[in-house]
Short mmCIF file of C-alpha atoms in Angstrom, two decimals:
data_model
loop_
_atom_site.label_atom_id
_atom_site.label_comp_id
_atom_site.label_asym_id
_atom_site.label_seq_id
_atom_site.Cartn_x
_atom_site.Cartn_y
_atom_site.Cartn_z
CA MET A 1 131.32 132.24 -78.93
CA ASN A 2 131.86 136.00 -79.44
CA LEU A 3 135.12 137.47 -78.12
CA ARG A 4 133.41 140.08 -75.92
CA VAL A 5 131.18 137.47 -74.31
CA LEU A 6 134.18 135.22 -73.68
CA VAL A 7 136.17 138.07 -72.08
CA LEU A 8 133.17 139.19 -69.99
CA ILE A 9 132.67 135.69 -68.61
CA THR A 10 136.37 135.42 -67.76
CA ALA A 11 136.45 138.86 -66.11
CA THR A 12 133.29 138.06 -64.13
CA GLY A 13 134.87 134.86 -62.85
CA VAL A 14 137.97 136.72 -61.66
CA ALA A 15 135.85 139.49 -60.06
CA ILE A 16 133.67 136.99 -58.20
CA THR A 17 136.75 135.16 -56.92
CA LEU A 18 138.44 138.34 -55.62
CA SER A 19 135.17 139.61 -54.12
CA ALA A 20 134.69 136.33 -52.26
CA VAL A 21 138.22 136.58 -50.87
CA ASN A 22 137.58 140.21 -49.82
CA PHE A 23 134.31 139.26 -48.08
CA TYR A 24 136.05 136.41 -46.26
CA PHE A 25 138.56 138.79 -44.69
CA GLN A 26 136.60 142.08 -44.42
CA HIS A 27 132.95 141.00 -44.09
CA LYS A 28 131.86 144.33 -45.65
CA TRP A 29 129.43 144.28 -48.55
CA TYR A 30 130.44 147.77 -49.65
CA ASP A 31 134.07 146.70 -50.09
CA VAL A 32 132.89 143.56 -51.89
CA MET A 33 130.87 145.62 -54.39
CA VAL A 34 133.75 148.05 -54.97
CA THR A 35 136.19 145.17 -55.43
CA PHE A 36 133.79 143.41 -57.81
CA THR A 37 133.18 146.54 -59.93
CA ILE A 38 136.83 147.56 -60.20
CA THR A 39 138.02 143.99 -60.81
CA ILE A 40 135.49 143.20 -63.55
CA ALA A 41 136.23 146.50 -65.32
CA VAL A 42 140.01 146.17 -65.16
CA SER A 43 139.96 142.46 -65.97
CA TYR A 44 137.67 142.98 -68.95
CA PHE A 45 139.90 145.58 -70.61
CA VAL A 46 143.15 143.79 -69.75
CA PHE A 47 141.91 140.38 -70.92
CA TYR A 48 140.31 141.87 -74.02
CA TYR A 49 143.55 143.59 -75.02
CA LEU A 50 145.73 140.56 -74.34
CA ILE A 51 143.44 138.03 -75.99
CA GLU A 52 142.74 140.30 -78.97
CA LYS A 53 146.42 141.03 -79.57
CA TYR A 54 148.06 137.69 -78.88
CA ILE A 55 145.36 135.06 -79.46
CA TYR A 56 142.22 136.27 -81.22
CA SER A 57 143.98 138.24 -83.98
CA ARG A 58 146.12 135.21 -84.82
CA ILE A 59 143.09 132.95 -84.90
CA LYS A 60 141.40 135.40 -87.29
CA LEU A 61 144.53 135.36 -89.46
CA ILE A 62 144.53 131.55 -89.54
CA TYR A 63 140.83 131.58 -90.39
CA LYS A 64 141.34 134.08 -93.21
CA LEU A 65 144.20 132.03 -94.64
CA ILE A 66 142.18 128.82 -94.60
CA HIS A 67 139.10 130.57 -95.96
CA ASN A 68 141.05 132.18 -98.80
CA LEU A 69 142.82 128.93 -99.63
CA LYS A 70 139.49 127.15 -99.85
CA LEU A 71 137.96 129.83 -102.05
CA GLY A 72 140.94 130.31 -104.32
CA ARG A 73 142.42 133.59 -105.44
CA ASP A 74 139.91 134.40 -108.20
CA LEU A 75 136.80 133.78 -106.13
CA ARG A 76 138.32 135.49 -103.10
CA ASP A 77 139.07 138.63 -105.10
CA ALA A 78 135.52 138.63 -106.45
CA LEU A 79 133.97 138.33 -102.99
CA GLY A 80 136.46 140.59 -101.22
CA GLU A 81 138.18 139.97 -97.91
CA HIS A 82 136.06 137.83 -95.65
CA VAL A 83 136.29 138.26 -91.87
CA THR A 84 133.85 136.41 -89.69
CA ALA A 85 132.51 137.91 -86.48
CA ASN A 86 133.16 134.71 -84.59
CA PRO A 87 136.26 133.02 -86.02
CA ILE A 88 136.92 130.72 -83.04
CA ASP A 89 133.94 128.50 -83.84
CA ASP A 90 134.16 129.12 -87.55
CA VAL A 91 137.85 128.24 -87.80
CA GLU A 92 137.10 124.90 -86.17
CA GLN A 93 134.41 124.21 -88.76
CA GLU A 94 136.64 125.45 -91.58
CA VAL A 95 139.51 123.21 -90.47
CA LYS A 96 137.23 120.18 -90.28
CA GLU A 97 135.81 120.87 -93.73
CA TRP A 98 139.26 121.56 -95.13
CA ALA A 99 140.65 118.36 -93.64
CA LYS A 100 137.75 116.41 -95.13
CA GLN A 101 138.32 118.02 -98.53
CA LYS A 102 142.05 117.31 -98.43
CA LYS A 103 141.42 113.70 -97.44
CA SER A 104 139.12 113.35 -100.43
CA GLU A 105 141.76 114.91 -102.69
CA ILE A 106 144.43 112.57 -101.32
CA ASP A 107 142.18 109.57 -101.94
CA ASP A 108 141.61 110.76 -105.52
CA LEU A 109 145.35 111.22 -106.02
CA ARG A 110 145.98 107.70 -104.75
CA LYS A 111 143.41 106.34 -107.18
CA GLN A 112 144.98 108.32 -110.01
CA GLU A 113 148.43 107.06 -109.03
CA LYS A 114 147.18 103.47 -109.03
CA PHE A 115 145.54 104.05 -112.41
CA ARG A 116 148.80 105.55 -113.73
CA ARG A 117 150.83 102.56 -112.51
CA ASP A 118 148.34 100.11 -114.00
CA PHE A 119 148.27 102.05 -117.26
CA LEU A 120 152.07 102.15 -117.56
CA SER A 121 152.27 98.45 -116.73
CA ASN A 122 149.60 97.59 -119.30
CA ILE A 123 151.02 99.74 -122.08
CA SER A 124 154.49 98.38 -121.42
CA HIS A 125 153.16 94.84 -121.73
CA GLU A 126 151.13 95.66 -124.84
CA PHE A 127 154.18 97.09 -126.61
CA LYS A 128 156.67 94.48 -125.41
CA THR A 129 154.65 91.53 -126.72
CA PRO A 130 154.74 92.44 -130.44
CA LEU A 131 158.21 93.98 -130.19
CA PHE A 132 159.72 90.81 -128.74
CA ALA A 133 157.92 88.76 -131.39
CA ILE A 134 159.30 90.95 -134.19
CA GLN A 135 162.75 90.79 -132.66
CA GLY A 136 162.56 86.99 -132.48
CA TYR A 137 161.49 86.60 -136.13
CA ILE A 138 164.24 88.97 -137.33
CA GLU A 139 166.92 87.14 -135.33
CA ALA A 140 165.67 83.81 -136.73
CA LEU A 141 165.90 85.17 -140.28
CA GLN A 142 169.41 86.48 -139.61
CA ASP A 143 170.54 83.12 -138.24
CA ASP A 144 169.00 81.25 -141.16
CA ASP A 145 170.52 83.73 -143.64
CA MET A 146 167.30 83.51 -145.70
CA GLU A 147 168.18 80.01 -146.93
CA ASP A 148 164.74 78.56 -146.17
CA ARG A 149 162.53 80.77 -148.34
CA GLU A 150 159.22 79.34 -147.11
CA MET A 151 160.15 79.78 -143.46
CA ALA A 152 161.41 83.29 -144.19
CA ARG A 153 158.13 84.17 -145.86
CA GLN A 154 156.12 82.88 -142.88
CA PHE A 155 158.30 84.74 -140.38
CA LEU A 156 157.99 87.96 -142.38
CA GLU A 157 154.19 87.59 -142.45
CA LYS A 158 154.10 87.08 -138.67
CA ALA A 159 156.43 90.04 -138.13
CA SER A 160 154.18 92.12 -140.38
CA LYS A 161 151.13 91.22 -138.28
CA ASN A 162 152.94 92.32 -135.12
CA VAL A 163 153.94 95.58 -136.80
CA ASP A 164 150.27 96.10 -137.66
CA ARG A 165 149.36 95.49 -134.03
CA LEU A 166 151.87 98.14 -132.94
CA SER A 167 150.41 100.54 -135.49
CA TYR A 168 146.89 99.93 -134.13
CA LEU A 169 148.12 100.58 -130.58
CA ILE A 170 149.82 103.85 -131.50
CA LYS A 171 146.87 104.99 -133.60
CA ASP A 172 144.33 104.23 -130.86
CA LEU A 173 146.45 105.84 -128.14
CA ASP A 174 146.85 108.94 -130.28
CA GLU A 175 143.10 109.06 -130.89
CA ILE A 176 142.25 108.75 -127.18
CA SER A 177 144.78 111.47 -126.35
CA LYS A 178 143.24 113.81 -128.92
CA LEU A 179 139.70 113.03 -127.76
CA GLU A 180 140.63 113.82 -124.15
CA SER A 181 142.34 117.09 -125.09
CA GLY A 182 139.55 118.12 -127.45
CA GLU A 183 141.86 118.22 -130.46
CA ILE A 184 139.44 116.07 -132.45
CA PRO A 185 136.29 118.18 -132.97
CA ILE A 186 132.81 116.70 -132.94
CA ASN A 187 131.29 117.55 -136.33
CA TYR A 188 127.57 117.51 -135.60
CA SER A 189 125.10 116.80 -138.36
CA LYS A 190 121.59 115.35 -138.68
CA PHE A 191 121.39 111.85 -140.11
CA LYS A 192 119.26 108.71 -139.99
CA ILE A 193 120.71 106.32 -137.46
CA ASN A 194 118.86 103.46 -139.20
CA ASP A 195 120.81 104.00 -142.42
CA LEU A 196 124.12 104.18 -140.56
CA ILE A 197 123.40 100.89 -138.78
CA LYS A 198 122.62 99.19 -142.09
CA GLU A 199 125.88 100.50 -143.56
CA VAL A 200 127.86 99.19 -140.60
CA PHE A 201 126.12 95.81 -140.83
CA GLU A 202 127.00 95.56 -144.51
CA SER A 203 130.66 96.41 -143.84
CA LEU A 204 130.91 93.81 -141.05
CA GLU A 205 128.84 91.07 -142.70
CA ILE A 206 131.88 89.14 -144.00
CA LYS A 207 133.66 89.42 -140.64
CA GLY A 208 130.53 88.16 -138.90
CA LYS A 209 130.51 85.09 -141.14
CA GLN A 210 134.14 84.43 -140.25
CA TYR A 211 133.18 84.37 -136.57
CA LYS A 212 129.97 82.45 -137.44
CA ILE A 213 127.87 85.16 -135.79
CA LYS A 214 124.63 86.46 -137.26
CA LEU A 215 123.87 90.19 -137.30
CA ILE A 216 120.29 91.16 -136.46
CA PHE A 217 118.68 94.59 -136.66
CA LYS A 218 115.74 93.94 -134.36
CA GLN A 219 113.33 96.76 -135.17
CA LYS A 220 111.97 97.57 -138.61
CA TYR A 221 110.89 101.15 -139.18
CA ASP A 222 108.75 102.74 -141.86
CA GLU A 223 110.56 106.03 -141.25
CA GLY A 224 114.11 106.73 -140.20
CA ILE A 225 115.11 108.05 -136.77
CA ILE A 226 117.13 111.23 -137.15
CA VAL A 227 119.83 112.00 -134.59
CA TYR A 228 122.16 114.96 -134.12
CA ALA A 229 125.73 113.71 -133.78
CA ASP A 230 129.04 113.16 -135.57
CA ARG A 231 128.17 110.49 -138.14
CA GLU A 232 131.68 109.11 -138.60
CA LYS A 233 132.38 109.02 -134.86
CA ILE A 234 129.14 107.13 -134.22
CA ARG A 235 130.07 104.76 -137.04
CA GLN A 236 133.30 104.07 -135.17
CA VAL A 237 131.35 103.45 -131.95
CA LEU A 238 129.07 100.94 -133.67
CA VAL A 239 131.97 99.18 -135.40
CA ASN A 240 133.93 98.89 -132.13
CA LEU A 241 130.96 97.55 -130.17
CA ILE A 242 129.94 95.05 -132.84
CA ASP A 243 133.55 93.97 -133.35
CA ASN A 244 133.81 93.47 -129.57
CA SER A 245 130.69 91.26 -129.68
CA PHE A 246 132.38 89.14 -132.38
CA LYS A 247 135.48 88.62 -130.26
CA TYR A 248 133.59 87.55 -127.16
CA GLY A 249 130.58 85.95 -128.81
CA LYS A 250 129.98 82.27 -129.43
CA GLU A 251 129.93 80.36 -132.66
CA GLU A 252 126.52 80.13 -134.31
CA GLY A 253 125.48 82.98 -132.02
CA SER A 254 124.07 86.38 -132.85
CA THR A 255 124.64 90.09 -132.31
CA SER A 256 121.50 92.18 -132.32
CA LEU A 257 121.01 95.90 -132.39
CA SER A 258 117.95 97.70 -131.02
CA LEU A 259 116.74 101.30 -131.03
CA PHE A 260 114.48 102.94 -128.48
CA VAL A 261 113.14 106.48 -128.84
CA LEU A 262 113.16 108.51 -125.63
CA ASP A 263 111.72 112.01 -125.14
CA ASP A 264 114.73 113.85 -126.58
CA GLN A 265 117.20 111.02 -127.03
CA VAL A 266 117.65 107.76 -128.89
CA LEU A 267 118.95 104.73 -127.02
CA VAL A 268 121.10 102.38 -129.11
CA GLU A 269 121.76 98.90 -127.71
CA VAL A 270 124.17 96.25 -129.01
CA THR A 271 123.45 92.82 -127.53
CA ASP A 272 125.36 89.55 -127.91
CA ASP A 273 124.78 86.05 -126.56
CA GLY A 274 128.42 85.37 -125.84
CA ILE A 275 130.44 84.54 -122.74
CA GLY A 276 129.22 87.54 -120.73
CA ILE A 277 131.09 89.48 -118.08
CA GLU A 278 131.24 89.04 -114.32
CA GLU A 279 129.56 91.87 -112.45
CA LYS A 280 132.75 92.78 -110.56
CA PHE A 281 134.48 93.63 -113.86
CA LEU A 282 131.78 95.96 -115.20
CA PRO A 283 132.89 99.23 -113.47
CA ARG A 284 136.36 98.99 -115.05
CA LEU A 285 135.32 97.73 -118.45
CA PHE A 286 135.90 101.06 -120.24
CA GLU A 287 139.41 101.55 -118.86
CA ARG A 288 142.33 101.50 -121.25
CA PHE A 289 143.81 98.03 -121.79
CA TYR A 290 141.48 96.51 -119.20
CA ARG A 291 140.70 92.91 -120.10
CA THR A 292 138.44 90.55 -118.18
CA ASP A 293 139.88 87.47 -119.88
CA THR A 294 143.54 88.22 -120.49
CA SER A 295 144.55 84.93 -122.08
CA ARG A 296 141.71 84.93 -124.59
CA SER A 297 142.08 88.66 -125.28
CA ARG A 298 145.71 88.19 -126.26
CA GLN A 299 144.77 85.43 -128.69
CA ILE A 300 141.98 87.51 -130.22
CA GLY A 301 144.24 90.54 -130.70
CA GLY A 302 143.27 94.17 -130.93
CA SER A 303 144.70 97.12 -129.08
CA GLY A 304 142.55 96.77 -125.95
CA LEU A 305 141.47 100.39 -126.40
CA GLY A 306 138.24 99.92 -128.36
CA LEU A 307 135.83 100.36 -125.45
CA ALA A 308 137.87 103.27 -124.03
CA ILE A 309 137.59 105.04 -127.39
CA VAL A 310 133.84 104.33 -127.49
CA LYS A 311 133.41 105.88 -124.04
CA HIS A 312 135.39 109.00 -124.97
CA ILE A 313 133.41 109.52 -128.18
CA ILE A 314 130.04 109.19 -126.44
CA GLU A 315 131.10 111.48 -123.58
CA ALA A 316 132.42 114.00 -126.13
CA HIS A 317 128.82 114.08 -127.42
CA GLN A 318 127.75 114.77 -123.79
CA GLN A 319 125.84 111.51 -123.77
CA THR A 320 126.08 108.36 -121.65
CA ILE A 321 127.11 104.76 -122.21
CA ASN A 322 126.47 101.77 -119.97
CA VAL A 323 126.81 98.01 -119.96
CA ARG A 324 124.86 95.21 -118.36
CA SER A 325 125.89 91.59 -118.55
CA THR A 326 125.29 88.12 -117.18
CA GLU A 327 128.15 85.67 -117.20
CA GLY A 328 127.48 82.88 -119.66
CA LEU A 329 124.44 84.58 -121.22
CA GLY A 330 125.82 87.65 -122.96
CA SER A 331 126.23 91.40 -122.72
CA THR A 332 124.38 94.55 -123.74
CA PHE A 333 126.11 97.86 -124.41
CA GLY A 334 123.79 100.84 -124.60
CA PHE A 335 124.48 104.47 -125.44
CA THR A 336 122.32 107.53 -126.01
CA LEU A 337 122.33 110.09 -128.81
CA GLN A 338 120.60 113.42 -129.09
CA ARG A 339 117.39 113.10 -131.06
CA ALA A 340 116.78 115.66 -133.79
CA LYS A 341 113.56 117.61 -133.30
CA GLN A 342 112.34 116.85 -136.81
CA THR A 343 111.77 113.21 -135.88
CA LEU A 344 108.54 113.87 -133.98
CA PRO A 345 106.24 112.05 -134.27
CA PHE A 346 107.13 108.52 -135.42
CA PRO A 347 104.36 105.95 -135.71
CA ASN A 348 105.11 102.31 -135.10
CA ILE A 349 108.25 103.11 -133.08
CA PRO A 350 108.63 101.83 -129.51
CA VAL A 351 108.87 104.84 -127.19
CA LEU A 352 110.36 104.59 -123.73
CA LYS A 353 109.18 107.17 -121.23
CA SER A 354 112.05 108.52 -119.22
#
């Protein structure tokens, strides 16, 4: 409600009250009209001055402060000072919106704090495990004084493996940190994704045989599909996803890779027929150190950062990655890449309409 309207209503109420009292005692309509006119005029100016000086001006100041805080200094300076004509109603709305915004920010901060605590707990555990193992092997060698050569050799090999695990952890953490800060540039180039997949398959063929898992490139193309991305980063994505399928696959199983051409993107899917993932775990799957099966993950090894690195690389390309899975049947990880314009058209290639 506008200030003048509010003051006029208040003054009218006072004038009517005094006029009624005057009529009760005098019973003269002329005196009533004079009383009403003088009272409404005096009351209006008195109330307007008092409310403007001691109430309304302070409400406007509060409104301006809240409004400027919401906008921020840069945007406020660009727009200039903002004073609403009706701050009483507007300040209520501003306060409600501000309170809602702050509640949302507090909720986000709580989530970030929980994530920070979980991250510190996980990284502490990840580092303590190999460090304690190394410490134990060294103490055993010191106690034995290297008399049992065979045992010393075995302990040194195990200590070396734990040192390697620490190195992987530090390397992966450093890589994620650089990806997040943008220190690692994305070197875009045009290349055939088919050829890269074949190269990755060849490099992981021996490892696949060790896990007794067969690698399958589902589609066969007469012509290559050209994408625009960082070739070495996408190689790392493919290696991490396929390696993950080895760790959680089943013996005598398979890992297949499929390509689907979209309008301006290429969808790459890596599918395994392993143990699968419960649906409740899927939203957190790309978090650092997050493991759905902790006991088995520890036995398998790895830094626990592979999927987090994959997510950062794909997002650095301004593309998306997703996962769908059924427990006991397997999982499918899919990510998109920008399709180079020169690839149009491709016969004999399955095209998905977006």
